[in-house]
Amino acid sequence: RSRVFLLAGALYPWQWQWPANLRRFDHIAPAQHAALYSSSRATLNITRREMTASGWCPSGRLFEAAACGAPILSDWWEGLDSFFTPQEEILIVQSAAEVMAALRQNHGELTRMAARAAERTFSEHTGEARAIELLKHFEAARSREVIVPLAQELAA
């Protein structure tokens, strides 16, 4: 069965010989992201080298795709499993063969995986959820006893 792939991002060179079933865009406007992700059988996330080197630095696109119910295939980077559970909420792929195998998976299983990722995104990865988490950290820090450094204590 023939599939059409969409490649979006300015970092992919135009001069490459792309397959005929690939549509290439430098940029997808943010207002069009939801329609794009919602219409995708799956979204492939390839993390930028700088982000993988730092680790713990997910692209906002992961959360957008998950919120739209798109199954996500991604390369591995340090900390990914703290945002999504591999093989349950996100599929880790390391080669073209693994991407193709993932795309051949049962549609129902991909849909269930996407639903689990969407549920986690809405419960843990929204701006509101992050603000609540930050406030809890502030409250914990505020309620701890303040330790006066010995140098200050001796000077007093």
CSV table of N, CA and C in Angstrom, one decimal:
chain,number,residue,atom,x,y,z
A,1,ARG,N,0.8,-1.2,0.0
A,1,ARG,CA,0.0,0.0,0.0
A,1,ARG,C,0.9,1.2,0.0
A,2,SER,N,0.6,2.2,-0.8
A,2,SER,CA,1.4,3.4,-0.9
A,2,SER,C,1.0,4.4,0.2
A,3,ARG,N,2.0,5.0,0.7
A,3,ARG,CA,1.8,6.0,1.8
A,3,ARG,C,2.4,7.3,1.4
A,4,VAL,N,1.8,8.4,1.8
A,4,VAL,CA,2.4,9.7,1.6
A,4,VAL,C,3.0,10.2,2.9
A,5,PHE,N,4.2,10.7,2.8
A,5,PHE,CA,4.9,11.2,4.0
A,5,PHE,C,5.1,12.7,3.9
A,6,LEU,N,5.0,13.4,5.0
A,6,LEU,CA,5.2,14.8,5.0
A,6,LEU,C,6.5,15.0,5.9
A,7,LEU,N,7.4,15.8,5.3
A,7,LEU,CA,8.6,16.2,6.1
A,7,LEU,C,8.6,17.7,6.2
A,8,ALA,N,8.6,18.1,7.5
A,8,ALA,CA,8.5,19.5,7.8
A,8,ALA,C,9.7,19.9,8.6
A,9,GLY,N,10.4,21.0,8.2
A,9,GLY,CA,11.5,21.5,9.0
A,9,GLY,C,12.5,22.1,8.0
A,10,ALA,N,13.1,23.2,8.4
A,10,ALA,CA,14.0,23.9,7.6
A,10,ALA,C,15.4,23.3,7.5
A,11,LEU,N,15.7,22.3,8.4
A,11,LEU,CA,17.0,21.7,8.4
A,11,LEU,C,17.2,20.6,7.4
A,12,TYR,N,16.2,20.2,6.7
A,12,TYR,CA,16.3,19.2,5.7
A,12,TYR,C,16.7,19.7,4.3
A,13,PRO,N,17.8,19.3,3.7
A,13,PRO,CA,18.2,20.0,2.4
A,13,PRO,C,17.3,19.7,1.3
A,14,TRP,N,17.0,20.7,0.5
A,14,TRP,CA,16.2,20.6,-0.7
A,14,TRP,C,16.8,19.7,-1.8
A,15,GLN,N,18.2,19.8,-1.8
A,15,GLN,CA,18.9,19.2,-3.0
A,15,GLN,C,18.9,17.6,-2.9
A,16,TRP,N,18.5,17.0,-1.8
A,16,TRP,CA,18.5,15.6,-1.7
A,16,TRP,C,17.4,15.1,-2.7
A,17,GLN,N,17.6,13.8,-3.1
A,17,GLN,CA,16.6,13.2,-4.0
A,17,GLN,C,15.6,12.5,-3.1
A,18,TRP,N,14.5,13.2,-2.8
A,18,TRP,CA,13.5,12.7,-1.9
A,18,TRP,C,12.6,11.8,-2.7
A,19,PRO,N,12.0,10.8,-2.1
A,19,PRO,CA,11.1,9.9,-2.8
A,19,PRO,C,9.9,10.6,-3.3
A,20,ALA,N,9.2,10.1,-4.3
A,20,ALA,CA,8.1,10.7,-4.9
A,20,ALA,C,6.9,10.8,-3.9
A,21,ASN,N,6.8,9.9,-2.9
A,21,ASN,CA,5.7,9.9,-2.0
A,21,ASN,C,5.9,10.8,-0.8
A,22,LEU,N,6.9,11.7,-0.9
A,22,LEU,CA,7.2,12.6,0.2
A,22,LEU,C,6.9,14.0,-0.1
A,23,ARG,N,6.2,14.7,0.7
A,23,ARG,CA,5.9,16.1,0.5
A,23,ARG,C,6.7,16.9,1.5
A,24,ARG,N,7.5,17.9,1.1
A,24,ARG,CA,8.5,18.6,1.9
A,24,ARG,C,8.0,20.0,2.1
A,25,PHE,N,8.1,20.5,3.4
A,25,PHE,CA,7.8,21.8,3.7
A,25,PHE,C,8.8,22.4,4.7
A,26,ASP,N,9.3,23.6,4.4
A,26,ASP,CA,10.2,24.3,5.3
A,26,ASP,C,9.6,24.5,6.7
A,27,HIS,N,8.3,24.9,6.7
A,27,HIS,CA,7.6,25.3,7.9
A,27,HIS,C,6.1,25.0,7.8
A,28,ILE,N,5.6,24.6,8.9
A,28,ILE,CA,4.1,24.4,9.1
A,28,ILE,C,3.7,25.5,10.1
A,29,ALA,N,2.9,26.4,9.8
A,29,ALA,CA,2.4,27.4,10.7
A,29,ALA,C,1.8,26.8,12.0
A,30,PRO,N,2.1,27.3,13.1
A,30,PRO,CA,1.5,26.8,14.4
A,30,PRO,C,0.0,26.6,14.3
A,31,ALA,N,-0.7,27.5,13.7
A,31,ALA,CA,-2.2,27.3,13.6
A,31,ALA,C,-2.6,26.1,12.8
A,32,GLN,N,-1.6,25.5,12.1
A,32,GLN,CA,-1.9,24.3,11.3
A,32,GLN,C,-1.4,23.0,12.0
A,33,HIS,N,-0.7,23.1,13.1
A,33,HIS,CA,-0.2,21.9,13.7
A,33,HIS,C,-1.2,20.9,14.1
A,34,ALA,N,-2.3,21.4,14.8
A,34,ALA,CA,-3.3,20.4,15.2
A,34,ALA,C,-3.9,19.6,14.1
A,35,ALA,N,-4.2,20.3,12.9
A,35,ALA,CA,-4.8,19.6,11.8
A,35,ALA,C,-3.7,18.6,11.2
A,36,LEU,N,-2.5,19.0,11.2
A,36,LEU,CA,-1.4,18.1,10.7
A,36,LEU,C,-1.3,16.8,11.6
A,37,TYR,N,-1.2,17.0,12.9
A,37,TYR,CA,-1.0,15.9,13.8
A,37,TYR,C,-2.3,15.0,13.9
A,38,SER,N,-3.4,15.6,13.9
A,38,SER,CA,-4.7,14.9,13.9
A,38,SER,C,-4.9,14.0,12.7
A,39,SER,N,-4.4,14.4,11.6
A,39,SER,CA,-4.6,13.7,10.4
A,39,SER,C,-3.5,12.6,10.1
A,40,SER,N,-2.5,12.5,11.0
A,40,SER,CA,-1.4,11.6,10.7
A,40,SER,C,-1.6,10.2,11.3
A,41,ARG,N,-1.2,9.2,10.5
A,41,ARG,CA,-1.2,7.9,11.0
A,41,ARG,C,-0.2,7.8,12.2
A,42,ALA,N,0.9,8.5,12.1
A,42,ALA,CA,2.0,8.6,13.1
A,42,ALA,C,2.8,9.8,12.9
A,43,THR,N,3.4,10.2,13.9
A,43,THR,CA,4.4,11.4,13.8
A,43,THR,C,5.7,10.9,14.2
A,44,LEU,N,6.7,11.1,13.4
A,44,LEU,CA,8.1,10.7,13.6
A,44,LEU,C,8.9,11.9,14.2
A,45,ASN,N,9.4,11.8,15.4
A,45,ASN,CA,10.2,12.9,16.0
A,45,ASN,C,11.6,12.5,15.9
A,46,ILE,N,12.4,13.3,15.3
A,46,ILE,CA,13.9,13.2,15.2
A,46,ILE,C,14.4,14.4,16.0
A,47,THR,N,15.0,14.1,17.1
A,47,THR,CA,15.5,15.1,18.0
A,47,THR,C,16.8,15.7,17.5
A,48,ARG,N,16.8,17.1,17.6
A,48,ARG,CA,18.0,17.8,17.2
A,48,ARG,C,19.2,17.4,18.1
A,49,ARG,N,20.4,17.3,17.4
A,49,ARG,CA,21.6,16.9,18.1
A,49,ARG,C,21.9,17.7,19.4
A,50,GLU,N,21.6,19.0,19.4
A,50,GLU,CA,21.9,19.8,20.5
A,50,GLU,C,21.0,19.4,21.7
A,51,MET,N,19.8,19.0,21.4
A,51,MET,CA,18.8,18.7,22.4
A,51,MET,C,19.1,17.3,23.0
A,52,THR,N,19.6,16.4,22.1
A,52,THR,CA,20.0,15.0,22.6
A,52,THR,C,21.2,15.1,23.5
A,53,ALA,N,22.1,16.0,23.2
A,53,ALA,CA,23.4,16.2,23.9
A,53,ALA,C,23.0,16.7,25.3
A,54,SER,N,22.0,17.5,25.5
A,54,SER,CA,21.6,18.0,26.8
A,54,SER,C,20.8,17.1,27.5
A,55,GLY,N,20.0,16.3,26.8
A,55,GLY,CA,19.0,15.4,27.5
A,55,GLY,C,17.9,16.2,28.2
A,56,TRP,N,16.9,15.5,28.6
A,56,TRP,CA,15.8,16.0,29.4
A,56,TRP,C,15.2,17.3,28.7
A,57,CYS,N,15.2,17.3,27.4
A,57,CYS,CA,14.9,18.6,26.7
A,57,CYS,C,13.9,18.2,25.6
A,58,PRO,N,12.7,17.9,25.9
A,58,PRO,CA,11.8,17.5,24.8
A,58,PRO,C,11.3,18.7,23.9
A,59,SER,N,11.1,18.4,22.7
A,59,SER,CA,10.5,19.4,21.8
A,59,SER,C,9.0,19.6,22.2
A,60,GLY,N,8.6,20.8,22.1
A,60,GLY,CA,7.2,21.0,22.3
A,60,GLY,C,6.3,20.3,21.3
A,61,ARG,N,6.9,19.9,20.2
A,61,ARG,CA,6.1,19.1,19.2
A,61,ARG,C,5.7,17.8,19.7
A,62,LEU,N,6.5,17.2,20.6
A,62,LEU,CA,6.1,15.9,21.2
A,62,LEU,C,4.7,16.0,21.9
A,63,PHE,N,4.6,17.1,22.7
A,63,PHE,CA,3.4,17.3,23.5
A,63,PHE,C,2.2,17.7,22.6
A,64,GLU,N,2.5,18.5,21.5
A,64,GLU,CA,1.5,18.9,20.6
A,64,GLU,C,0.9,17.6,19.9
A,65,ALA,N,1.8,16.8,19.4
A,65,ALA,CA,1.4,15.6,18.7
A,65,ALA,C,0.6,14.7,19.6
A,66,ALA,N,1.1,14.5,20.8
A,66,ALA,CA,0.4,13.6,21.8
A,66,ALA,C,-1.0,14.2,22.1
A,67,ALA,N,-1.1,15.5,22.3
A,67,ALA,CA,-2.4,16.1,22.6
A,67,ALA,C,-3.4,16.0,21.5
A,68,CYS,N,-2.9,15.9,20.3
A,68,CYS,CA,-3.8,15.7,19.1
A,68,CYS,C,-4.1,14.2,18.8
A,69,GLY,N,-3.6,13.3,19.6
A,69,GLY,CA,-3.9,11.9,19.5
A,69,GLY,C,-3.1,11.2,18.4
A,70,ALA,N,-2.0,11.8,18.0
A,70,ALA,CA,-1.1,11.2,17.0
A,70,ALA,C,-0.2,10.2,17.7
A,71,PRO,N,-0.1,8.9,17.2
A,71,PRO,CA,0.9,8.0,17.7
A,71,PRO,C,2.3,8.6,17.4
A,72,ILE,N,3.2,8.5,18.3
A,72,ILE,CA,4.5,9.2,18.2
A,72,ILE,C,5.6,8.1,18.1
A,73,LEU,N,6.4,8.2,17.1
A,73,LEU,CA,7.7,7.4,16.9
A,73,LEU,C,8.8,8.4,17.2
A,74,SER,N,9.8,8.0,18.0
A,74,SER,CA,10.9,8.9,18.3
A,74,SER,C,12.2,8.2,18.5
A,75,ASP,N,13.2,8.9,18.2
A,75,ASP,CA,14.6,8.5,18.6
A,75,ASP,C,14.7,8.6,20.1
A,76,TRP,N,15.7,7.9,20.7
A,76,TRP,CA,15.9,8.0,22.1
A,76,TRP,C,16.8,9.1,22.5
A,77,TRP,N,16.5,9.7,23.6
A,77,TRP,CA,17.3,10.7,24.3
A,77,TRP,C,17.2,10.6,25.8
A,78,GLU,N,18.2,11.0,26.5
A,78,GLU,CA,18.2,10.9,28.0
A,78,GLU,C,17.0,11.7,28.6
A,79,GLY,N,16.2,11.0,29.4
A,79,GLY,CA,15.1,11.6,30.0
A,79,GLY,C,13.8,11.4,29.3
A,80,LEU,N,13.8,10.9,28.1
A,80,LEU,CA,12.5,10.7,27.4
A,80,LEU,C,11.5,9.9,28.2
A,81,ASP,N,12.0,8.9,28.9
A,81,ASP,CA,11.1,8.0,29.7
A,81,ASP,C,10.5,8.7,30.9
A,82,SER,N,10.9,9.9,31.2
A,82,SER,CA,10.3,10.6,32.3
A,82,SER,C,9.1,11.4,31.8
A,83,PHE,N,9.0,11.6,30.5
A,83,PHE,CA,7.9,12.3,29.9
A,83,PHE,C,6.8,11.3,29.3
A,84,PHE,N,7.3,10.2,28.7
A,84,PHE,CA,6.4,9.2,28.1
A,84,PHE,C,7.0,7.9,28.4
A,85,THR,N,6.2,6.9,28.6
A,85,THR,CA,6.6,5.5,28.8
A,85,THR,C,6.9,4.8,27.5
A,86,PRO,N,8.1,4.5,27.2
A,86,PRO,CA,8.4,3.8,25.9
A,86,PRO,C,7.6,2.5,25.7
A,87,GLN,N,7.2,2.4,24.5
A,87,GLN,CA,6.4,1.2,24.0
A,87,GLN,C,5.0,1.2,24.6
A,88,GLU,N,4.7,2.1,25.4
A,88,GLU,CA,3.3,2.2,25.9
A,88,GLU,C,2.6,3.5,25.5
A,89,GLU,N,3.4,4.6,25.5
A,89,GLU,CA,2.9,5.9,25.2
A,89,GLU,C,3.6,6.5,24.0
A,90,ILE,N,4.8,5.9,23.7
A,90,ILE,CA,5.6,6.4,22.6
A,90,ILE,C,6.5,5.2,22.1
A,91,LEU,N,6.7,5.1,20.8
A,91,LEU,CA,7.5,4.0,20.3
A,91,LEU,C,8.9,4.6,20.0
A,92,ILE,N,9.9,3.9,20.5
A,92,ILE,CA,11.3,4.3,20.2
A,92,ILE,C,11.8,3.5,19.0
A,93,VAL,N,12.3,4.3,18.0
A,93,VAL,CA,12.8,3.7,16.8
A,93,VAL,C,14.2,4.2,16.5
A,94,GLN,N,15.0,3.3,15.9
A,94,GLN,CA,16.4,3.7,15.7
A,94,GLN,C,16.8,3.5,14.3
A,95,SER,N,15.9,3.1,13.4
A,95,SER,CA,16.3,2.8,12.0
A,95,SER,C,15.1,2.9,11.1
A,96,ALA,N,15.3,3.0,9.9
A,96,ALA,CA,14.2,3.1,8.9
A,96,ALA,C,13.4,1.8,9.0
A,97,ALA,N,14.0,0.7,9.2
A,97,ALA,CA,13.3,-0.6,9.3
A,97,ALA,C,12.4,-0.6,10.5
A,98,GLU,N,12.8,0.0,11.6
A,98,GLU,CA,12.0,0.1,12.8
A,98,GLU,C,10.8,1.0,12.6
A,99,VAL,N,11.0,2.1,11.8
A,99,VAL,CA,9.9,3.0,11.5
A,99,VAL,C,8.9,2.3,10.7
A,100,MET,N,9.4,1.6,9.6
A,100,MET,CA,8.4,0.8,8.8
A,100,MET,C,7.7,-0.2,9.6
A,101,ALA,N,8.4,-0.9,10.5
A,101,ALA,CA,7.7,-1.9,11.3
A,101,ALA,C,6.6,-1.3,12.2
A,102,ALA,N,6.9,-0.1,12.7
A,102,ALA,CA,5.9,0.6,13.5
A,102,ALA,C,4.7,1.0,12.7
A,103,LEU,N,5.0,1.4,11.5
A,103,LEU,CA,3.8,1.9,10.6
A,103,LEU,C,3.0,0.7,10.2
A,104,ARG,N,3.5,-0.5,10.2
A,104,ARG,CA,2.8,-1.7,9.9
A,104,ARG,C,2.0,-2.3,11.1
A,105,GLN,N,2.2,-1.7,12.3
A,105,GLN,CA,1.5,-2.2,13.4
A,105,GLN,C,0.0,-2.0,13.3
A,106,ASN,N,-0.8,-2.8,14.0
A,106,ASN,CA,-2.2,-2.7,14.0
A,106,ASN,C,-2.7,-1.3,14.4
A,107,HIS,N,-3.6,-0.8,13.6
A,107,HIS,CA,-4.1,0.6,13.8
A,107,HIS,C,-4.7,0.8,15.2
A,108,GLY,N,-5.4,-0.2,15.7
A,108,GLY,CA,-6.0,-0.1,17.0
A,108,GLY,C,-4.9,0.0,18.1
A,109,GLU,N,-3.8,-0.7,18.0
A,109,GLU,CA,-2.8,-0.6,19.0
A,109,GLU,C,-2.1,0.8,19.0
A,110,LEU,N,-1.9,1.3,17.7
A,110,LEU,CA,-1.3,2.6,17.6
A,110,LEU,C,-2.2,3.7,18.2
A,111,THR,N,-3.5,3.5,18.0
A,111,THR,CA,-4.5,4.4,18.5
A,111,THR,C,-4.6,4.4,20.0
A,112,ARG,N,-4.5,3.2,20.6
A,112,ARG,CA,-4.5,3.0,22.1
A,112,ARG,C,-3.3,3.7,22.7
A,113,MET,N,-2.1,3.5,22.0
A,113,MET,CA,-0.9,4.1,22.5
A,113,MET,C,-1.0,5.6,22.5
A,114,ALA,N,-1.5,6.1,21.4
A,114,ALA,CA,-1.7,7.6,21.2
A,114,ALA,C,-2.7,8.1,22.3
A,115,ALA,N,-3.7,7.3,22.6
A,115,ALA,CA,-4.7,7.8,23.7
A,115,ALA,C,-4.0,7.8,25.0
A,116,ARG,N,-3.1,6.9,25.3
A,116,ARG,CA,-2.4,6.9,26.6
A,116,ARG,C,-1.4,8.1,26.7
A,117,ALA,N,-0.8,8.4,25.5
A,117,ALA,CA,0.1,9.6,25.5
A,117,ALA,C,-0.7,10.9,25.7
A,118,ALA,N,-1.9,10.9,25.0
A,118,ALA,CA,-2.7,12.1,25.2
A,118,ALA,C,-3.1,12.3,26.6
A,119,GLU,N,-3.6,11.2,27.2
A,119,GLU,CA,-4.0,11.3,28.6
A,119,GLU,C,-2.9,11.8,29.5
A,120,ARG,N,-1.7,11.3,29.3
A,120,ARG,CA,-0.6,11.7,30.2
A,120,ARG,C,-0.2,13.2,29.9
A,121,THR,N,-0.3,13.6,28.6
A,121,THR,CA,0.0,14.9,28.3
A,121,THR,C,-1.0,15.9,29.0
A,122,PHE,N,-2.2,15.6,28.9
A,122,PHE,CA,-3.2,16.5,29.6
A,122,PHE,C,-3.2,16.4,31.1
A,123,SER,N,-2.7,15.3,31.7
A,123,SER,CA,-2.6,15.3,33.1
A,123,SER,C,-1.3,15.8,33.7
A,124,GLU,N,-0.2,15.7,32.9
A,124,GLU,CA,1.1,16.1,33.5
A,124,GLU,C,1.9,17.2,32.7
A,125,HIS,N,1.6,17.4,31.4
A,125,HIS,CA,2.4,18.2,30.6
A,125,HIS,C,1.8,19.5,30.0
A,126,THR,N,0.8,20.0,30.7
A,126,THR,CA,0.2,21.2,30.3
A,126,THR,C,0.8,22.4,31.1
A,127,GLY,N,0.6,23.6,30.6
A,127,GLY,CA,1.1,24.7,31.3
A,127,GLY,C,0.6,24.8,32.8
A,128,GLU,N,-0.7,24.5,32.9
A,128,GLU,CA,-1.3,24.5,34.2
A,128,GLU,C,-0.7,23.4,35.1
A,129,ALA,N,-0.5,22.2,34.6
A,129,ALA,CA,0.1,21.2,35.4
A,129,ALA,C,1.6,21.6,35.8
A,130,ARG,N,2.3,22.2,34.9
A,130,ARG,CA,3.7,22.6,35.3
A,130,ARG,C,3.6,23.7,36.3
A,131,ALA,N,2.7,24.7,36.2
A,131,ALA,CA,2.6,25.8,37.2
A,131,ALA,C,2.3,25.2,38.6
A,132,ILE,N,1.4,24.2,38.6
A,132,ILE,CA,1.0,23.6,39.9
A,132,ILE,C,2.3,22.9,40.5
A,133,GLU,N,3.0,22.2,39.7
A,133,GLU,CA,4.2,21.5,40.1
A,133,GLU,C,5.3,22.5,40.6
A,134,LEU,N,5.4,23.6,39.9
A,134,LEU,CA,6.4,24.7,40.4
A,134,LEU,C,5.9,25.3,41.7
A,135,LEU,N,4.7,25.5,41.9
A,135,LEU,CA,4.2,26.1,43.2
A,135,LEU,C,4.4,25.1,44.3
A,136,LYS,N,4.3,23.8,44.0
A,136,LYS,CA,4.6,22.8,45.1
A,136,LYS,C,6.0,22.8,45.5
A,137,HIS,N,6.9,23.0,44.5
A,137,HIS,CA,8.3,23.1,44.8
A,137,HIS,C,8.6,24.4,45.6
A,138,PHE,N,8.0,25.5,45.3
A,138,PHE,CA,8.2,26.7,46.1
A,138,PHE,C,7.7,26.5,47.5
A,139,GLU,N,6.5,25.9,47.7
A,139,GLU,CA,6.0,25.7,49.0
A,139,GLU,C,6.9,24.8,49.8
A,140,ALA,N,7.4,23.7,49.2
A,140,ALA,CA,8.3,22.8,49.9
A,140,ALA,C,9.6,23.6,50.3
A,141,ALA,N,10.1,24.4,49.5
A,141,ALA,CA,11.3,25.2,49.8
A,141,ALA,C,11.0,26.2,50.9
A,142,ARG,N,9.9,26.8,50.9
A,142,ARG,CA,9.5,27.8,51.9
A,142,ARG,C,9.3,27.2,53.2
A,143,SER,N,8.8,26.0,53.3
A,143,SER,CA,8.5,25.3,54.6
A,143,SER,C,9.7,24.7,55.2
A,144,ARG,N,10.8,24.6,54.5
A,144,ARG,CA,12.0,24.0,55.1
A,144,ARG,C,12.6,25.0,56.1
A,145,GLU,N,13.3,24.5,57.1
A,145,GLU,CA,14.0,25.3,58.1
A,145,GLU,C,15.2,25.9,57.3
A,146,VAL,N,15.4,27.2,57.5
A,146,VAL,CA,16.5,27.9,56.9
A,146,VAL,C,17.8,27.7,57.7
A,147,ILE,N,18.8,27.2,57.1
A,147,ILE,CA,20.1,26.9,57.7
A,147,ILE,C,21.0,28.1,57.5
A,148,VAL,N,21.4,28.7,58.6
A,148,VAL,CA,22.3,29.8,58.5
A,148,VAL,C,23.7,29.3,58.4
A,149,PRO,N,24.5,29.7,57.4
A,149,PRO,CA,25.8,29.3,57.3
A,149,PRO,C,26.6,29.6,58.5
A,150,LEU,N,27.6,28.7,58.9
A,150,LEU,CA,28.4,28.9,60.1
A,150,LEU,C,29.1,30.3,60.1
A,151,ALA,N,29.6,30.7,58.9
A,151,ALA,CA,30.4,32.0,58.8
A,151,ALA,C,29.5,33.1,59.3
A,152,GLN,N,28.2,33.1,58.9
A,152,GLN,CA,27.3,34.2,59.3
A,152,GLN,C,27.0,34.1,60.8
A,153,GLU,N,26.8,32.9,61.3
A,153,GLU,CA,26.5,32.7,62.7
A,153,GLU,C,27.7,33.2,63.6
A,154,LEU,N,28.9,32.9,63.2
A,154,LEU,CA,30.1,33.4,63.9
A,154,LEU,C,30.3,34.9,63.9
A,155,ALA,N,29.9,35.5,62.7
A,155,ALA,CA,30.0,36.9,62.6
A,155,ALA,C,29.0,37.7,63.4
A,156,ALA,N,27.9,37.1,63.8
A,156,ALA,CA,26.9,37.8,64.5
A,156,ALA,C,27.1,37.9,65.9
